[in-house]
mmCIF file of C-alpha atoms in Angstrom:
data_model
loop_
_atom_site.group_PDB
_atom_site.id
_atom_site.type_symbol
_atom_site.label_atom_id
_atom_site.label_comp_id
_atom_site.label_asym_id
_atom_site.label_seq_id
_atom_site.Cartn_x
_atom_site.Cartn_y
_atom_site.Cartn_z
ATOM 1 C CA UNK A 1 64.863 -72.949 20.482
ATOM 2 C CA UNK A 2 67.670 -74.944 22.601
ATOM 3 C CA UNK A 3 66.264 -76.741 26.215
ATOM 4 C CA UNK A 4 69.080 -75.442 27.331
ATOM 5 C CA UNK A 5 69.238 -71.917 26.643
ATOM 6 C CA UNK A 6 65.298 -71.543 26.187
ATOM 7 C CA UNK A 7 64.308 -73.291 29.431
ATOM 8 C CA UNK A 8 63.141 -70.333 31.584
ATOM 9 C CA UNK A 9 60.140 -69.682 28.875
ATOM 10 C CA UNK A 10 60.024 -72.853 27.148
ATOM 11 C CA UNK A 11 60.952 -71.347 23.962
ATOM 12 C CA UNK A 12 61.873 -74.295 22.506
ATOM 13 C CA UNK A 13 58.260 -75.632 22.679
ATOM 14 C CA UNK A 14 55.569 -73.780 20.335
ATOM 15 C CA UNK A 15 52.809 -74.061 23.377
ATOM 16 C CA UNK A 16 50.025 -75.706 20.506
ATOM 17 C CA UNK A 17 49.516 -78.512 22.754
ATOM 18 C CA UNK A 18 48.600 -79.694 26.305
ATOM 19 C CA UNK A 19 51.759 -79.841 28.629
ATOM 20 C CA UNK A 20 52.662 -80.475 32.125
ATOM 21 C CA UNK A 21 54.674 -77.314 33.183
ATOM 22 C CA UNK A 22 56.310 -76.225 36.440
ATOM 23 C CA UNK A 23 55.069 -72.468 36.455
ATOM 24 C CA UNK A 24 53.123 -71.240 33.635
ATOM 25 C CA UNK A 25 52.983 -66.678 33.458
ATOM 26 C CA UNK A 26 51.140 -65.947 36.831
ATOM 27 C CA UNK A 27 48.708 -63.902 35.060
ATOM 28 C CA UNK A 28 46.809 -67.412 33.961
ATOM 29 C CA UNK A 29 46.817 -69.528 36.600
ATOM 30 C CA UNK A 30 43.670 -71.150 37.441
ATOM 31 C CA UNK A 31 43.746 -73.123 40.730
ATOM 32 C CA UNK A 32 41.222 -75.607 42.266
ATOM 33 C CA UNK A 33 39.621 -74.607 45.425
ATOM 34 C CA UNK A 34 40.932 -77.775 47.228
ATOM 35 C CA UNK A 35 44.383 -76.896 46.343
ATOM 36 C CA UNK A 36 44.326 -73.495 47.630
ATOM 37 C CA UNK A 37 42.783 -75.288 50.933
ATOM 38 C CA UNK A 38 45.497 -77.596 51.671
ATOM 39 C CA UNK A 39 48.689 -75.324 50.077
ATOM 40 C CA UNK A 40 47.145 -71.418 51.058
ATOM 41 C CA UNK A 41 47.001 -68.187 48.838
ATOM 42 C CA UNK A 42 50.099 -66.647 47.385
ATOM 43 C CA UNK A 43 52.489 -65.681 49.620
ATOM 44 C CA UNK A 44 52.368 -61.983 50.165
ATOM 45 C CA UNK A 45 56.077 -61.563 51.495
ATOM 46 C CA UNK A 46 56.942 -61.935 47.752
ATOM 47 C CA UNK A 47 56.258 -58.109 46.776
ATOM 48 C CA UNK A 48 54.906 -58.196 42.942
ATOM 49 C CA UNK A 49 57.498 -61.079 41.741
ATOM 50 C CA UNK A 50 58.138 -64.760 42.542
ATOM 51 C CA UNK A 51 54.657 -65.087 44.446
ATOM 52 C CA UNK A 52 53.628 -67.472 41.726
ATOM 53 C CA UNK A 53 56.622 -68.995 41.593
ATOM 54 C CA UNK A 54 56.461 -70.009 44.678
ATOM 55 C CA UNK A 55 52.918 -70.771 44.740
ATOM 56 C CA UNK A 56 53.601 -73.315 42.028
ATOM 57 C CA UNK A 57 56.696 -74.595 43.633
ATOM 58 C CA UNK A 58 54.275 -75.694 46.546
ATOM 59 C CA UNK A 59 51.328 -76.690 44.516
ATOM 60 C CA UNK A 60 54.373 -79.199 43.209
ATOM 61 C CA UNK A 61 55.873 -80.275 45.931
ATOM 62 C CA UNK A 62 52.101 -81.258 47.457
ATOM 63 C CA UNK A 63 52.409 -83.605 44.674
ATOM 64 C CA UNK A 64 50.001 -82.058 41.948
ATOM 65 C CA UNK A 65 50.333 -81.373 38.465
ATOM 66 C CA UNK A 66 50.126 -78.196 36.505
ATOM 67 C CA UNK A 67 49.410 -77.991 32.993
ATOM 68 C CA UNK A 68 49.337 -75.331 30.389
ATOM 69 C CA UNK A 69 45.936 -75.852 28.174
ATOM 70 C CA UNK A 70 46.434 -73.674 25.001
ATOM 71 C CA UNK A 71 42.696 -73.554 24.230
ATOM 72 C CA UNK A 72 42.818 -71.228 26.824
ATOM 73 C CA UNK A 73 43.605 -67.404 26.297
ATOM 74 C CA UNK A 74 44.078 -64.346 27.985
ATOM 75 C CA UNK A 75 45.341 -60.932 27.325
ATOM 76 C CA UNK A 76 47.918 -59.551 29.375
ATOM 77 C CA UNK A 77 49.255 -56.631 28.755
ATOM 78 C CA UNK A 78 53.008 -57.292 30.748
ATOM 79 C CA UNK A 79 55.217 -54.698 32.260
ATOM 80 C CA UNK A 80 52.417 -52.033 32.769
ATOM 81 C CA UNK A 81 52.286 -52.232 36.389
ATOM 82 C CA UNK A 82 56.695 -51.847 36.776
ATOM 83 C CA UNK A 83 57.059 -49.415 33.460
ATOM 84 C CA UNK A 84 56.922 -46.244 35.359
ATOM 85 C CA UNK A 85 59.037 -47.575 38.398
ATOM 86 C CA UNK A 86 61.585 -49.714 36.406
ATOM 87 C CA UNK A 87 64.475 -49.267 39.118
ATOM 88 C CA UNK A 88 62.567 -50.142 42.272
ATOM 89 C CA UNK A 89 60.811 -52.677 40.205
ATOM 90 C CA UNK A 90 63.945 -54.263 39.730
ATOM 91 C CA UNK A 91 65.226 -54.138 43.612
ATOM 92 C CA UNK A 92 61.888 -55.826 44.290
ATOM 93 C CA UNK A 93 62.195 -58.686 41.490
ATOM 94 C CA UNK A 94 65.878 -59.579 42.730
ATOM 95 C CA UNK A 95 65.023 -59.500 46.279
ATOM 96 C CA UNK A 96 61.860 -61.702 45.840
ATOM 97 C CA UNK A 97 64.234 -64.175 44.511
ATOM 98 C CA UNK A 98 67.074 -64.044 47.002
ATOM 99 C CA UNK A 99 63.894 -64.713 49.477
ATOM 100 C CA UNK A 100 62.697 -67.911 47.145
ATOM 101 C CA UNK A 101 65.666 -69.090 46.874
ATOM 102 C CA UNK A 102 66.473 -68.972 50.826
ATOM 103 C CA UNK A 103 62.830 -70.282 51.645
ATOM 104 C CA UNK A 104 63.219 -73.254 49.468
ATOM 105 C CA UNK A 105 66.974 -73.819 49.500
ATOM 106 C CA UNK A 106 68.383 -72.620 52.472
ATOM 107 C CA UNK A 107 70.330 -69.841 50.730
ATOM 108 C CA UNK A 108 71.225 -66.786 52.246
ATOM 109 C CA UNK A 109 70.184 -63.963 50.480
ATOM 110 C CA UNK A 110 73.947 -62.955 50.311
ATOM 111 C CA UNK A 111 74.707 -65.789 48.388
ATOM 112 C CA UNK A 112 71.851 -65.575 45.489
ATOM 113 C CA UNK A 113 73.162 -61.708 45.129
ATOM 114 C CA UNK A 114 76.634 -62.741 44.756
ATOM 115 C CA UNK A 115 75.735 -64.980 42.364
ATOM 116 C CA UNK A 116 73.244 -62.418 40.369
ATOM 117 C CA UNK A 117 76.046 -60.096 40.408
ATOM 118 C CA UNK A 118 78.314 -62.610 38.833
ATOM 119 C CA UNK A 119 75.713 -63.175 36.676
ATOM 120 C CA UNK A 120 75.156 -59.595 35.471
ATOM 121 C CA UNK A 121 79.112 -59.427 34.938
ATOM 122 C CA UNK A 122 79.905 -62.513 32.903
ATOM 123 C CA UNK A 123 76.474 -61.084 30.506
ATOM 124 C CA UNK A 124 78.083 -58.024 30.476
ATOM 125 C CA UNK A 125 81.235 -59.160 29.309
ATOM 126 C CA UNK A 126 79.812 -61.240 26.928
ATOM 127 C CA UNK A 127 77.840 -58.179 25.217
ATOM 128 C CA UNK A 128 81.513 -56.215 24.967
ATOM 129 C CA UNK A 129 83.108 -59.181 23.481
ATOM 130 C CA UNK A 130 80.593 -59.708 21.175
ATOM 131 C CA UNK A 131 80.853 -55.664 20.261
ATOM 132 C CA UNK A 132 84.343 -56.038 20.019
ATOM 133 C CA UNK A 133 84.111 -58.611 17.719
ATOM 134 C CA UNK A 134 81.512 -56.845 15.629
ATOM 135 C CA UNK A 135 83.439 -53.649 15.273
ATOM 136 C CA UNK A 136 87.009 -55.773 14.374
ATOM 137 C CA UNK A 137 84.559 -57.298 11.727
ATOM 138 C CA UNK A 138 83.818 -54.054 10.438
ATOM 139 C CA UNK A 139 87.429 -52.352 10.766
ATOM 140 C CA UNK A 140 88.348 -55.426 8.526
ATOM 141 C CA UNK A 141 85.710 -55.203 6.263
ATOM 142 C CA UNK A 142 86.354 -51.105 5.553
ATOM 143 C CA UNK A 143 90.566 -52.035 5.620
#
Protein backbone atom coordinates (compact mmCIF):
# COMPACT_ATOMS: atom_id res chain seq x y z
CA UNK A 1 0.00 0.00 0.00
CA UNK A 2 3.20 2.27 -1.00
CA UNK A 3 2.26 5.92 -3.00
CA UNK A 4 4.78 4.93 -4.87
CA UNK A 5 4.22 1.61 -6.15
CA UNK A 6 0.27 1.77 -5.61
CA UNK A 7 -0.27 5.12 -7.36
CA UNK A 8 -1.96 4.02 -10.63
CA UNK A 9 -5.09 2.59 -8.42
CA UNK A 10 -4.61 4.33 -5.28
CA UNK A 11 -4.07 1.22 -3.45
CA UNK A 12 -2.61 2.73 -0.75
CA UNK A 13 -5.88 4.58 0.11
CA UNK A 14 -8.94 2.30 1.37
CA UNK A 15 -11.52 4.64 -0.83
CA UNK A 16 -13.98 4.99 2.71
CA UNK A 17 -13.87 8.60 2.32
CA UNK A 18 -14.45 11.62 0.00
CA UNK A 19 -11.27 12.40 -2.17
CA UNK A 20 -10.18 14.61 -4.88
CA UNK A 21 -8.82 12.19 -7.61
CA UNK A 22 -7.36 12.71 -11.08
CA UNK A 23 -9.33 9.83 -12.95
CA UNK A 24 -11.54 7.67 -11.03
CA UNK A 25 -12.60 3.82 -13.25
CA UNK A 26 -14.47 5.34 -16.33
CA UNK A 27 -17.30 3.15 -15.69
CA UNK A 28 -18.49 5.82 -12.75
CA UNK A 29 -18.00 8.97 -13.89
CA UNK A 30 -20.74 11.33 -13.48
CA UNK A 31 -20.19 14.69 -15.24
CA UNK A 32 -22.13 18.02 -15.03
CA UNK A 33 -23.83 19.15 -18.09
CA UNK A 34 -21.87 22.50 -18.08
CA UNK A 35 -18.69 20.67 -18.09
CA UNK A 36 -19.39 18.55 -20.95
CA UNK A 37 -20.47 22.06 -22.68
CA UNK A 38 -17.34 23.87 -22.34
CA UNK A 39 -14.70 20.56 -22.45
CA UNK A 40 -16.97 18.13 -25.19
CA UNK A 41 -17.81 14.30 -24.98
CA UNK A 42 -15.11 11.69 -24.83
CA UNK A 43 -12.92 11.64 -27.43
CA UNK A 44 -13.76 8.89 -29.82
CA UNK A 45 -10.18 8.57 -31.49
CA UNK A 46 -9.35 6.74 -28.19
CA UNK A 47 -10.80 3.18 -29.31
CA UNK A 48 -12.20 1.46 -25.89
CA UNK A 49 -9.11 2.75 -23.59
CA UNK A 50 -7.73 6.11 -22.40
CA UNK A 51 -11.03 8.02 -23.55
CA UNK A 52 -11.62 8.74 -19.90
CA UNK A 53 -8.39 9.39 -19.25
CA UNK A 54 -8.27 11.89 -21.33
CA UNK A 55 -11.59 13.20 -20.67
CA UNK A 56 -10.47 13.75 -17.10
CA UNK A 57 -7.15 15.10 -18.07
CA UNK A 58 -9.23 17.99 -19.75
CA UNK A 59 -11.97 18.28 -17.25
CA UNK A 60 -8.51 19.11 -15.10
CA UNK A 61 -6.77 21.17 -16.98
CA UNK A 62 -10.23 23.48 -17.43
CA UNK A 63 -9.52 23.89 -13.87
CA UNK A 64 -12.25 21.61 -12.15
CA UNK A 65 -12.14 19.14 -9.59
CA UNK A 66 -13.02 15.50 -9.57
CA UNK A 67 -13.85 13.60 -6.63
CA UNK A 68 -14.51 10.03 -5.81
CA UNK A 69 -17.79 9.91 -3.36
CA UNK A 70 -17.80 6.34 -1.85
CA UNK A 71 -21.51 6.51 -0.93
CA UNK A 72 -21.79 5.93 -4.36
CA UNK A 73 -21.80 2.34 -5.98
CA UNK A 74 -21.91 0.61 -9.05
CA UNK A 75 -21.37 -2.80 -10.38
CA UNK A 76 -19.08 -3.33 -13.07
CA UNK A 77 -18.37 -6.32 -14.18
CA UNK A 78 -14.51 -5.39 -15.86
CA UNK A 79 -12.83 -7.14 -18.69
CA UNK A 80 -16.10 -8.58 -20.27
CA UNK A 81 -16.10 -6.47 -23.22
CA UNK A 82 -11.85 -7.39 -24.13
CA UNK A 83 -12.06 -11.22 -22.62
CA UNK A 84 -12.78 -12.82 -25.88
CA UNK A 85 -10.38 -10.49 -27.95
CA UNK A 86 -7.50 -10.24 -25.36
CA UNK A 87 -4.69 -9.70 -28.15
CA UNK A 88 -6.32 -6.96 -30.20
CA UNK A 89 -7.58 -5.63 -26.97
CA UNK A 90 -4.20 -5.14 -26.01
CA UNK A 91 -2.88 -3.42 -29.48
CA UNK A 92 -5.80 -1.05 -28.88
CA UNK A 93 -4.99 -0.22 -25.04
CA UNK A 94 -1.18 0.51 -25.94
CA UNK A 95 -1.95 2.48 -28.92
CA UNK A 96 -4.62 4.64 -27.12
CA UNK A 97 -1.83 5.56 -24.91
CA UNK A 98 0.98 6.25 -27.34
CA UNK A 99 -1.94 8.69 -28.81
CA UNK A 100 -2.53 10.33 -25.06
CA UNK A 101 0.61 10.62 -24.47
CA UNK A 102 1.47 12.47 -27.96
CA UNK A 103 -1.82 14.65 -27.65
CA UNK A 104 -0.90 15.89 -24.28
CA UNK A 105 2.90 15.69 -24.34
CA UNK A 106 4.10 16.02 -27.61
CA UNK A 107 5.42 12.44 -27.76
CA UNK A 108 5.72 10.55 -30.72
CA UNK A 109 4.09 7.46 -30.60
CA UNK A 110 7.57 5.85 -31.31
CA UNK A 111 8.84 7.05 -28.27
CA UNK A 112 5.93 5.85 -25.67
CA UNK A 113 6.44 2.22 -27.50
CA UNK A 114 10.04 2.25 -26.95
CA UNK A 115 9.55 3.00 -23.67
CA UNK A 116 6.55 0.27 -23.10
CA UNK A 117 8.83 -2.14 -24.59
CA UNK A 118 11.52 -1.30 -22.14
CA UNK A 119 9.04 -1.50 -19.79
CA UNK A 120 7.75 -5.00 -20.59
CA UNK A 121 11.58 -6.14 -20.57
CA UNK A 122 12.93 -4.81 -17.30
CA UNK A 123 9.23 -6.64 -15.71
CA UNK A 124 10.19 -9.48 -17.43
CA UNK A 125 13.48 -9.73 -16.12
CA UNK A 126 12.45 -9.01 -12.89
CA UNK A 127 9.87 -12.09 -12.86
CA UNK A 128 13.06 -14.52 -14.00
CA UNK A 129 15.19 -13.13 -11.33
CA UNK A 130 12.78 -13.46 -8.88
CA UNK A 131 12.20 -17.34 -10.24
CA UNK A 132 15.69 -17.80 -10.14
CA UNK A 133 15.92 -16.84 -6.82
CA UNK A 134 12.98 -18.94 -5.75
CA UNK A 135 14.22 -22.12 -7.28
CA UNK A 136 18.12 -21.49 -5.72
CA UNK A 137 15.97 -21.18 -2.47
CA UNK A 138 14.56 -24.42 -3.00
CA UNK A 139 17.77 -26.31 -4.49
CA UNK A 140 19.23 -25.11 -1.06
CA UNK A 141 16.55 -26.02 0.97
CA UNK A 142 16.35 -29.91 -0.62
CA UNK A 143 20.66 -29.86 -0.56
Amino acid sequence: RSKLFGSYEMSWWAHNDLMEVDQPMGAALMVRKNIIDQIGLMNEQFYMFFDEVDWCYRIKQAGHKIFFLPEAEIIHHGGQSIRSAEMRMSYYWHRSLKKFFWKHYHIPEWVTGVILGLTFVVKLLLTLLLLLLLIWGLIKLLT
